[in-house]
Amino acid sequence: MPASPSTARAINDRLALRLLQQEGPLTAGQLKQLTGLSRPSVADLVERLTASGLIAVVGETGEQRRGPNAKLYGIVADRAHLAALDVRTEGVAVAVSDLLGRVLAEGALPIDGATGTEPAVEQAVALVERVAKEAGAGRLHTVGIGAPGLIDPAGGELRDSNGLPQWHRRLVAALQERLPEARVSVENETNLAALAEQRDGAARDRDTFVLLWLGMGVGAALVLDGALRRGRSGGAGEIGFLPVPGTTGLPSATDCGGGFHSLAGAAAVAALAAEHGVTADAAPHEPHAAALVRTAVERAGADPSTERFLDTLADRVVLGAAAVVSVLDPGCVVLAGEVGRAGGEALADRVRARLTRMSPLPTEVRPSTLGGGAVLRGALLTARDRAQDDLFAPAPLR
């Protein structure tokens, strides 16, 4: 059935807004060329979007051209403000942006493990409010949160998880209470890192890949045919529980000790470095395990012990990589997280060589280009998408 006039107008408006988001300010003539619409149709949509406050004239194309055809139209970026949170066991980071995703203000706050649930929640909420004020945001339209743990795919709630602070779950509800007009949502941190790498990072040219997160804990995110796959219970990629050789036992339903986590988590990486005599000076805002790997990469070639450390670490990491490759055949594995970023090409090359020997499936292994900032970037991208879906939606018929 042909689209009704109102549906056709809504489709055209969304197309124009997406083009303005991707390309930046455009003239009516450029919109006509890119959309394939007639001049009257473009004039109508420009009038509608201007009247709705979504776009405005932001300049002209040049001094030689005057008149309506020279006007440059752009999305009104301050129509909505967004917040992104990266919630970790040891603290929280916040970024506030405009509707186009341009970061206006950022902040971070460590939260001690001994801090009670309510004080920790209050500190985190206060940080969001302070960063929003610094960004000039009168109110927040959408808040995206990245956190470790399982997210219920049906209700979108963070589930109780052993080993994670109680304030994580309380924070989501507290933000919704304190920001009643905002749309608050939470997503697993590794999934958000994968979305960020797909949009802006190492996997921009891939519609199918697996992101292997190597940080305080380990995890995997699955992007298949361009879509993030969460699994029936939201646990797709919980690779820390994967039984692997080289551990002293088996994982259980409540403890990933004995699983892949026991070989590749931050504590295991630090212990492995100590066995090889690898040390590192503490660096601000850098986890100890990442500092050890970074130092080993810097010294590789001059110090045989660091070479052995990196080789042994690659022997461990490839066990998790080979497992997901054998099941999914993604063609590409991105090593992310603080440890993955610290290992860079040196670690990726080692894992790639071992994976080539272990698996008949051709697979690229790439280091993250976003590192520890991937979660916050993914949360911001998700918040931007949701805000734009809401604001760019066609007006209801009267």
Phi, psi and omega in degrees: 000138178292149180291145176291162178304320181292321178293319179298319179296319180296318179297316180296319180297315180296320179297315180296319180295321178295320179295320178293328176291316185282320188262341187090190183303140181223155173275167176299323178296320178292322176297320177299316182294318184283329181270335185079009180277163177286162179300315178298323180295319178294319179299319179296314183292324177298318179296317180296312184291328176291316180296328180280352179083012181273330177229161179207162175288126183244001179161193177228161186285334181172165183292333183288338184246130178232166177100181186298328182288345181268350183292135175261128179254138178222160177292139177284098190294328182271015174298331179210148175244145186234153175233144175234140179234136170249105186261119180243170179296332185256004180164193183214144174240145185226141171226141177240134183227173172271187185295336178272358179089009178282122183290128182256331180200151180221159176196159178217153183212122173286143177233115185294144181298338180276353181292135179294164185301307184294316175299322179295317179297316181297320178296317181293317179295319178298325177295317178301314181295321180293316180294322177297320178295319178297329180280352182078023181272112177295321174210160180258131179278316184219140177235123177250132184239131172251129183214152174289157177110180183272137176249126178295115183293339180280308183262349180071024182259149176282125183276160172297134179222136177295139176088353179253145183297146179293334184292341178301309182293321182292331184298318182301312180293322181295320178295321179294324178291318185282333181239070188298337181272350184272152174265113185252130178219156182231144180219151177301137185299322181291323176298318179294322177299320179295318178298321179293318179294328179290321182278313192235359190236223191289342185247028182298334181259013183239135172258353175225123178194166174240131174260124178256112184270123179240103182212222175304316171239188178235152179196174178220148174238139186247118174245112184239125181053040176084355183244139175287130181251119185261342185086167186296321182254008180087007186256012178300129180096005177285066189284348176300334180272000183294122175293129181222156174291156176099358178255171184269357181195204179237150176289163175237178182295340183243001184210121180276003174301132186097348177263194181303329178304324182293342179258329190237359176290168186302318181296320179293322178295318179295319179295321178296319178298319179297322178299328182261006178073021180272126178235164179207144175285144178295138178238143181302132174064017177243122178302149185300317181299320178294321179296322178296316180293317179300317179296320179297320179296318181295327184265352183302138182099327178259342184226109182301329182294324178289326176298316180294322177299312180294322178296316180292322176298318178296324176302325180282312184299323183295337177297317177289318180298316181296325180296312181289327179294319182293332181271319190253337184048059186282342181082346182205134174237128177255124177271112187238191185080172184299319180288319178298319179293318180296324179290329176053212181296328182299314178286318180300319179298318180294316179295319179300315181298319180289322179294324178298323179284332186269333188232140176280356185269120181296125185217126172281146173237119185237145173279151174300146172255356181250335175060220184295341179278359185294323183295313180297320178295318179296321178295322180291318178298319180294317178297319179297315180300316182291321178294317180292323177301322180286309185287330181272359180293148179295144178296142180296147178290141179258000000 
